[in-house]
mmCIF file of C-alpha atoms in Angstrom:
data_model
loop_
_atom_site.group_PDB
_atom_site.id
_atom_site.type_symbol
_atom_site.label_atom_id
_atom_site.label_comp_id
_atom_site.label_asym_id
_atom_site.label_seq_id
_atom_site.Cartn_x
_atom_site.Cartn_y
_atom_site.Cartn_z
ATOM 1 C CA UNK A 1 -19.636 -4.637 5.700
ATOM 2 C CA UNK A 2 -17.070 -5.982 7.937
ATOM 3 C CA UNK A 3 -15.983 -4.362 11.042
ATOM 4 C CA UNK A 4 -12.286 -2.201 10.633
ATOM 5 C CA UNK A 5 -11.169 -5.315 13.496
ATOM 6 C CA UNK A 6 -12.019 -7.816 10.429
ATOM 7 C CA UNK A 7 -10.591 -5.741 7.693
ATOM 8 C CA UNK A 8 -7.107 -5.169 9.566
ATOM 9 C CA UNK A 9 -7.290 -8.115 11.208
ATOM 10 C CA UNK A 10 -6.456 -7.287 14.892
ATOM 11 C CA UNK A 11 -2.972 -7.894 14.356
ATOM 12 C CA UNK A 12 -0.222 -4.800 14.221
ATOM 13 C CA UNK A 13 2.819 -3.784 15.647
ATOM 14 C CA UNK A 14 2.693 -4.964 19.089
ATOM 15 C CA UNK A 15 -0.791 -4.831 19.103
ATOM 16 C CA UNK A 16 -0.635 -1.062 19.757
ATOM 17 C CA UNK A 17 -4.188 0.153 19.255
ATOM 18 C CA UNK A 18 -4.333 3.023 16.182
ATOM 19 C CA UNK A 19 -7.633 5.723 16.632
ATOM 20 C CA UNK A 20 -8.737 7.582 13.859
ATOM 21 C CA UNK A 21 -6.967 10.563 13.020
ATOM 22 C CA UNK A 22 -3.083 8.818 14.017
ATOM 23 C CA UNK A 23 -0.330 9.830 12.074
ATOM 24 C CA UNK A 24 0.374 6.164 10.014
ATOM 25 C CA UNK A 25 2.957 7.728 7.653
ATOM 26 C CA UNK A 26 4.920 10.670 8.094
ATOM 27 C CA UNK A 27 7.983 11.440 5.714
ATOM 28 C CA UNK A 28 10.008 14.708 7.423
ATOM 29 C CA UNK A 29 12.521 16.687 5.077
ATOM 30 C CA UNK A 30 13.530 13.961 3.136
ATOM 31 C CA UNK A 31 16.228 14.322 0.742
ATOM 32 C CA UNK A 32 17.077 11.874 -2.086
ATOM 33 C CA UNK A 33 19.957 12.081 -4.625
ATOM 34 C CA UNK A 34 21.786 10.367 -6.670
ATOM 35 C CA UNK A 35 25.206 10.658 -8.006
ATOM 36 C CA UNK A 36 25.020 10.373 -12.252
ATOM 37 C CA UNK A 37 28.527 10.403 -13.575
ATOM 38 C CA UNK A 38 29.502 14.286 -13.332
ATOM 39 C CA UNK A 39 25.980 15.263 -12.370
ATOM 40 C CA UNK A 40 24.586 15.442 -8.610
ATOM 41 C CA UNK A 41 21.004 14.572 -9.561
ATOM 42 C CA UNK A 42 18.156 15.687 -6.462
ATOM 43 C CA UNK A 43 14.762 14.102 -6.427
ATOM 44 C CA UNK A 44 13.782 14.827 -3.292
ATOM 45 C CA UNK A 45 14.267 18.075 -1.600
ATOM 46 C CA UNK A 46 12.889 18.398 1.639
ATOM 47 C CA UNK A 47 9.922 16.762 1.519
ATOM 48 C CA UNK A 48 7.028 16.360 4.104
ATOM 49 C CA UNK A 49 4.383 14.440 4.032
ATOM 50 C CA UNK A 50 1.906 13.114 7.101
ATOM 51 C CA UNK A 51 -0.875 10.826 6.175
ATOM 52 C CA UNK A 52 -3.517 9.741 8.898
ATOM 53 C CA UNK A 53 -5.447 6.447 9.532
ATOM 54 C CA UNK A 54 -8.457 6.373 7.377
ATOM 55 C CA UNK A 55 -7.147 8.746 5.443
ATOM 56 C CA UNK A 56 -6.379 8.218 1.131
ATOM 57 C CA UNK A 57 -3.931 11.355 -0.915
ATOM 58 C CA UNK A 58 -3.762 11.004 -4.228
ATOM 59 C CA UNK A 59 -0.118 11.469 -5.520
ATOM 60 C CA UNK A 60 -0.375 13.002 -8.728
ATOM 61 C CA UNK A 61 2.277 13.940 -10.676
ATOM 62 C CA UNK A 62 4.340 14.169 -14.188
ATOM 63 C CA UNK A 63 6.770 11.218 -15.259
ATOM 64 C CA UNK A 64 9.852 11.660 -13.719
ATOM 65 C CA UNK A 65 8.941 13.859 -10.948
ATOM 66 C CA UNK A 66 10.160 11.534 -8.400
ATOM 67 C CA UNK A 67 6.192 9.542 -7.620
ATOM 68 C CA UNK A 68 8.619 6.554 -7.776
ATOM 69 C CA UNK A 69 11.180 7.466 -5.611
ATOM 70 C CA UNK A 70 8.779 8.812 -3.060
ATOM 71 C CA UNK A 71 6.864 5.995 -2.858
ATOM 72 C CA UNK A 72 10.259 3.690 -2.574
ATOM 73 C CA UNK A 73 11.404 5.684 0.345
ATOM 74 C CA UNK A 74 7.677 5.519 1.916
ATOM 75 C CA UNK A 75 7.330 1.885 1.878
ATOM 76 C CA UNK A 76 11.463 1.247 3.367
ATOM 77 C CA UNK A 77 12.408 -0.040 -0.138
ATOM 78 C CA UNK A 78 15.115 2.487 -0.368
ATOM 79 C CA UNK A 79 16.712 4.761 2.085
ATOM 80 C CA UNK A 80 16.410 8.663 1.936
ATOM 81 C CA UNK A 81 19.804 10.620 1.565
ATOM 82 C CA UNK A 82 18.693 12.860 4.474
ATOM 83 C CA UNK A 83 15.354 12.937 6.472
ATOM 84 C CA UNK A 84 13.254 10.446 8.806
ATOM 85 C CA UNK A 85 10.337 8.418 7.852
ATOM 86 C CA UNK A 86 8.087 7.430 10.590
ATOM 87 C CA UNK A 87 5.339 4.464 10.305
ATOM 88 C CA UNK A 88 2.786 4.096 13.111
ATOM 89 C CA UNK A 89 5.236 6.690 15.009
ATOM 90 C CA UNK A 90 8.389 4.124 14.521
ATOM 91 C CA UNK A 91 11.602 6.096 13.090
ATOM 92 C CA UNK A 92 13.066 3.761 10.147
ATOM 93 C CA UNK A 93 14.979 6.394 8.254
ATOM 94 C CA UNK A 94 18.493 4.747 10.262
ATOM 95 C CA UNK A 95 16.561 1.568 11.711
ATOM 96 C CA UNK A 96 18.605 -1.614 10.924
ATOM 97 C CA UNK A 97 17.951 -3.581 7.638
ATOM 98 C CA UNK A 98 16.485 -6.579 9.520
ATOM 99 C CA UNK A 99 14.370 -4.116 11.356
ATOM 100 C CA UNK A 100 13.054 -2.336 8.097
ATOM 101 C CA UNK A 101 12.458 -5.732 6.247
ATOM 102 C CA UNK A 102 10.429 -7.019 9.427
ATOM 103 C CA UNK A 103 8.371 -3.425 9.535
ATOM 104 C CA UNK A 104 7.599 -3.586 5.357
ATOM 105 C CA UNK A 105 6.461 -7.238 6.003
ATOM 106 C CA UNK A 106 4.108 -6.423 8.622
ATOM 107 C CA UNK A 107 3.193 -2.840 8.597
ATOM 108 C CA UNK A 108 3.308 -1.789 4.872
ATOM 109 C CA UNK A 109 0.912 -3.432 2.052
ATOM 110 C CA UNK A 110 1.987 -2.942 -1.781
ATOM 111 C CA UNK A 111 -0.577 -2.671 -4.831
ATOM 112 C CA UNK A 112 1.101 -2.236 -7.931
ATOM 113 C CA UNK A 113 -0.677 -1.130 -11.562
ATOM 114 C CA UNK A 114 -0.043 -4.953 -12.802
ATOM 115 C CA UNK A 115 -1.232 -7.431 -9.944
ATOM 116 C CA UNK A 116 2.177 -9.668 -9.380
ATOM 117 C CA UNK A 117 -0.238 -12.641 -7.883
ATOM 118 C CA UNK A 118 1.678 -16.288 -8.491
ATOM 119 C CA UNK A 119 0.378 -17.737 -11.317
ATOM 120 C CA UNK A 120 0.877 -21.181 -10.075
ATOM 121 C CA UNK A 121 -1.467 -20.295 -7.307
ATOM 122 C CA UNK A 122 -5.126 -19.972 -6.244
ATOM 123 C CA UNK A 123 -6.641 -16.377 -5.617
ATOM 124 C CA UNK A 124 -7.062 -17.988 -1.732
ATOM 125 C CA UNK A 125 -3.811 -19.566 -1.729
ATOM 126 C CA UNK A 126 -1.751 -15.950 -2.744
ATOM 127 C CA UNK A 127 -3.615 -14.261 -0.101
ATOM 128 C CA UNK A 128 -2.964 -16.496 2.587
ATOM 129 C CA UNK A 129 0.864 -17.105 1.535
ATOM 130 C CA UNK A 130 2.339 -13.693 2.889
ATOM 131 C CA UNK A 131 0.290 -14.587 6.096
ATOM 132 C CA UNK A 132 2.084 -18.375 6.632
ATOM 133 C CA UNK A 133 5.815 -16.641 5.995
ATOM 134 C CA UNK A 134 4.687 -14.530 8.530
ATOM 135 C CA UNK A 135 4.087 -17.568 11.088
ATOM 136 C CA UNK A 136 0.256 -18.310 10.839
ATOM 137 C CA UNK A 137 -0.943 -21.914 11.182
ATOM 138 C CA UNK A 138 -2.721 -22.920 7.285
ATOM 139 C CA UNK A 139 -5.927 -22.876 8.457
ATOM 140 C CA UNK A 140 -6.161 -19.542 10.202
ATOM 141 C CA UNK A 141 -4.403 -18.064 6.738
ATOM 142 C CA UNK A 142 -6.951 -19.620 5.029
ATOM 143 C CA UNK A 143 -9.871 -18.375 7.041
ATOM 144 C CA UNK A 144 -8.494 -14.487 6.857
ATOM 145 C CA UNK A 145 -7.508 -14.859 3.176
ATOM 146 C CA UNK A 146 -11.274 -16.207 2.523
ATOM 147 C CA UNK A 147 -12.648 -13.174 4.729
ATOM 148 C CA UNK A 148 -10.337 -10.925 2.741
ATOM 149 C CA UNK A 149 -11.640 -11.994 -0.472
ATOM 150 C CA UNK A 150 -15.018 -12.057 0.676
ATOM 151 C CA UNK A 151 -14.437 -8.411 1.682
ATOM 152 C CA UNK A 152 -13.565 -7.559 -1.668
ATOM 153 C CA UNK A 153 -16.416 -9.221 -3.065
ATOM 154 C CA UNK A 154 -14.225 -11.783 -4.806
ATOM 155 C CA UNK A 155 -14.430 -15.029 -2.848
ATOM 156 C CA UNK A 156 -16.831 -16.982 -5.291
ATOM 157 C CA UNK A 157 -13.500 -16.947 -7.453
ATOM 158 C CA UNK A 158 -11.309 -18.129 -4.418
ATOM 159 C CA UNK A 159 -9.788 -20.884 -6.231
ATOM 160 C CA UNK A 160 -9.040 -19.494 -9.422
ATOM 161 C CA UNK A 161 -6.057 -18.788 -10.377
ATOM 162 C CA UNK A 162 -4.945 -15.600 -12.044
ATOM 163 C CA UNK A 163 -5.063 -16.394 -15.682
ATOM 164 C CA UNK A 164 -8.858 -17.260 -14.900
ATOM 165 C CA UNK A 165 -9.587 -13.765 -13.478
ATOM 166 C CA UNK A 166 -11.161 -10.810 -14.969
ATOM 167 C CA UNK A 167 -8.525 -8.186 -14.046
ATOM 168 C CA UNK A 168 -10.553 -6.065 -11.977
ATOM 169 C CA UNK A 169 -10.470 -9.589 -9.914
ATOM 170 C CA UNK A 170 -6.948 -9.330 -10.088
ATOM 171 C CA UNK A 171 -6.520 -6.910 -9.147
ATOM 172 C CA UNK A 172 -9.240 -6.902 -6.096
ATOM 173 C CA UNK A 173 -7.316 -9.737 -4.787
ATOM 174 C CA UNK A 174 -4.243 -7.944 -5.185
ATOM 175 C CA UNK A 175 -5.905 -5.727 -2.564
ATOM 176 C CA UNK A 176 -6.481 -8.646 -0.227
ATOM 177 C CA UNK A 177 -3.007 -9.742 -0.573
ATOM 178 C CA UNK A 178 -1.998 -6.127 0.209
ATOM 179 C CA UNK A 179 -3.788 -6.521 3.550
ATOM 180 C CA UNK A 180 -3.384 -10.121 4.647
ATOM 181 C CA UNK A 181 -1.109 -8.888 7.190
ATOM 182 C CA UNK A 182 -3.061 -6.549 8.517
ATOM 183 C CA UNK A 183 -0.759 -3.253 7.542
ATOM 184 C CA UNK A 184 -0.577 0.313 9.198
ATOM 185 C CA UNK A 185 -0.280 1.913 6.063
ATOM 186 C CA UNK A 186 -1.052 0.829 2.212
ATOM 187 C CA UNK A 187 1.168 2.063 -1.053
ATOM 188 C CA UNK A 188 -0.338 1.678 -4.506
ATOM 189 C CA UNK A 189 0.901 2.661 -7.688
ATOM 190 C CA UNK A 190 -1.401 3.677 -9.969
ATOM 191 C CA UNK A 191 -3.430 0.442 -8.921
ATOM 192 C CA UNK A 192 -6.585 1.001 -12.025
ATOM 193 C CA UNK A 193 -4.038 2.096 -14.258
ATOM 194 C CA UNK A 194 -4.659 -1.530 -16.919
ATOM 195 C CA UNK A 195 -8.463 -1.323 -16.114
ATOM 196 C CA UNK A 196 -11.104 0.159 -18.363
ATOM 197 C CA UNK A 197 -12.900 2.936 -16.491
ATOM 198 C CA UNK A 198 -16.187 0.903 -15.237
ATOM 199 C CA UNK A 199 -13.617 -1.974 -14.009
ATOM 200 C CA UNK A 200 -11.176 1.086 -12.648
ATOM 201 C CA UNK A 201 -14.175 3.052 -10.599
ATOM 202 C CA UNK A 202 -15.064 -0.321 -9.030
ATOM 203 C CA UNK A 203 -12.076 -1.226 -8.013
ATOM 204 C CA UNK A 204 -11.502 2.355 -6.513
ATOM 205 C CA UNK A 205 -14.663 2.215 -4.607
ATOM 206 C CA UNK A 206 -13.333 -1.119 -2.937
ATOM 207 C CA UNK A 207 -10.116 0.604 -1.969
ATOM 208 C CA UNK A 208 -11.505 3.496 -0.709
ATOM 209 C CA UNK A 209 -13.948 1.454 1.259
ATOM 210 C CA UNK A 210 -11.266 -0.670 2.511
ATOM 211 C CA UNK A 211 -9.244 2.132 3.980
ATOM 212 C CA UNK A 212 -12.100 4.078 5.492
ATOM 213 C CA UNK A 213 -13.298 0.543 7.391
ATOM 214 C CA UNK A 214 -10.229 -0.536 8.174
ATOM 215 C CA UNK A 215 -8.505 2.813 9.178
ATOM 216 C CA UNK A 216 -5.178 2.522 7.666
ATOM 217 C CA UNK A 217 -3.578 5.171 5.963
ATOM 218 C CA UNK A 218 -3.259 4.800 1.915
ATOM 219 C CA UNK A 219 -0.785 6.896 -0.410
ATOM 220 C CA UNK A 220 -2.171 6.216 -3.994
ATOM 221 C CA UNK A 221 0.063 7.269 -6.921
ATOM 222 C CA UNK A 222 -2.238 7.946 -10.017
ATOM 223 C CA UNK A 223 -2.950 9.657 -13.195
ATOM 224 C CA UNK A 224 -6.443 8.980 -12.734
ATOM 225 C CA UNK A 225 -7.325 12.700 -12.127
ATOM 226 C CA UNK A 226 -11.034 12.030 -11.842
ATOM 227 C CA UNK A 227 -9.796 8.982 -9.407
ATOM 228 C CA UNK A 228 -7.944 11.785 -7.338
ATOM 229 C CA UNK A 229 -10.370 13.946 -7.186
ATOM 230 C CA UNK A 230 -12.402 11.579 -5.085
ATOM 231 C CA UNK A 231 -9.413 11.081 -2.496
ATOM 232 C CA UNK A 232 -9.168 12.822 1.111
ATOM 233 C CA UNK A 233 -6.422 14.591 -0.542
ATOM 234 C CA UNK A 234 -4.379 15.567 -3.882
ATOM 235 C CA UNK A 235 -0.983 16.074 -3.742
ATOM 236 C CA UNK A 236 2.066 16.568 -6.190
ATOM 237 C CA UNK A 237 5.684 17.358 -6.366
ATOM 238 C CA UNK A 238 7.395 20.205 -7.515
ATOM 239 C CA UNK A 239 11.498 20.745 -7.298
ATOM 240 C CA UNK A 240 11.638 17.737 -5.228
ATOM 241 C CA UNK A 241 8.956 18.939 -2.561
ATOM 242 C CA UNK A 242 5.571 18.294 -1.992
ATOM 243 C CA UNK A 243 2.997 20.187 -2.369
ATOM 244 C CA UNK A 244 -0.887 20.322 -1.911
ATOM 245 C CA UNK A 245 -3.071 20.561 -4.782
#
């Protein structure tokens, strides 16, 4: 099992060093609404929300409860109507757009329920990509993304491409891709939700292992219930607010 130095990579927001325990994530009172002809339509209502490094919640909640939203505002793809959002203890809530696209790049990993690798590329090559727009010479991307993939117990399968992947392989390397920039804090959206349930508990297990090695801090949408069950934490929404289950 790799060290959490190998798994995150070393690399972070200026190399500030994260213990176990740190608050990665923390949404505080945010609001979202949305103006809908002659309707004022709230999502969010004051919600809070701290998660730690090493630490997986479960977000688990009905269609059209605002899971979407939430997780929009929590990885900077969409700004809150009211409220802060902190990652690694950085306000972004009012941060500049060029300073919110640089801290998603670098500090925030995305896994969504379908896998969104390039088709045109390898398994090694869409792992290493986000790492060369970041700056990193070809073959040091290529060394991490192989370590990645070798972490997620998919590197005999490096130079596949997708269409010649299981999707549980898909969507392990997903995973990798997720962390090839060594993120603070990881978002999935209900990242087993096209696997059968063998394929689905595997792929769980190497998330979960990935977080607790490499200490980030994961917020993982889900209907899985027997999924979130296994989590640190469950928690859902309720009139806009969240609330522990």
């Amino acid at each position: 099992m790799p060290s959490a130095e190998t798994a995150r990579g070393g690399r972070g927001y200026e190399d500030e060093v994260i213990h176990e325990g740190d608050a990665l994530l923390v949404l505080e009172n945010i609001t979202r609404s949305y103006e809908q002809a002659d309707n004022h339509l709230v999502v969010l209502d004051g919600a809070d929300l701290t998660v730690r490094a090493g630490e997986m919640v479960a977000l688990v909640a009905p269609s059209g409860a605002g899971k979407s939203t939430l997780l929009h505002i929590a990885g900077l793809l969409e700004r809150p109507s009211a409220g802060e959002i902190y990652i690694a203890g950085h306000p972004q809530g009012n941060a500049p757009d060029r300073e919110r696209t640089l801290m998603r790049r670098n500090e925030i990993g995305f896994v969504y329920q379908f896998h969104h690798l390039l088709a045109e590329f390898s398994a090694l090559e869409n792992v290493a990509l986000p790492q060369l727009i970041h700056g990193e010479k070809v073959a040091e991307a290529q060394s991490r993304a192989l370590e990645l993939l070798r972490y997620m117990k998919v590197d005999h399968r490096a130079s596949h491409r997708p269409s010649e992947l299981s999707g549980g392989e898909q969507q392990r390397v997903a995973i990798a891709r997720a962390m090839a920039n060594a993120p603070r804090v990881l978002l999935a959206d209900e990242p087993t939700g096209n696997l059968d349930p063998t394929t689905s508990d595997y792929v769980f297990r190497a998330l979960n292992s990935l977080v607790k090695q490499s200490g980030i801090a994961a917020l993982v949408a889900t209907h899985n219930l027997f999924l979130a069950e296994r989590m640190d934490r469950q928690i859902t929404l309720v009139d806009g607010k969240i609330v522990e289950l």
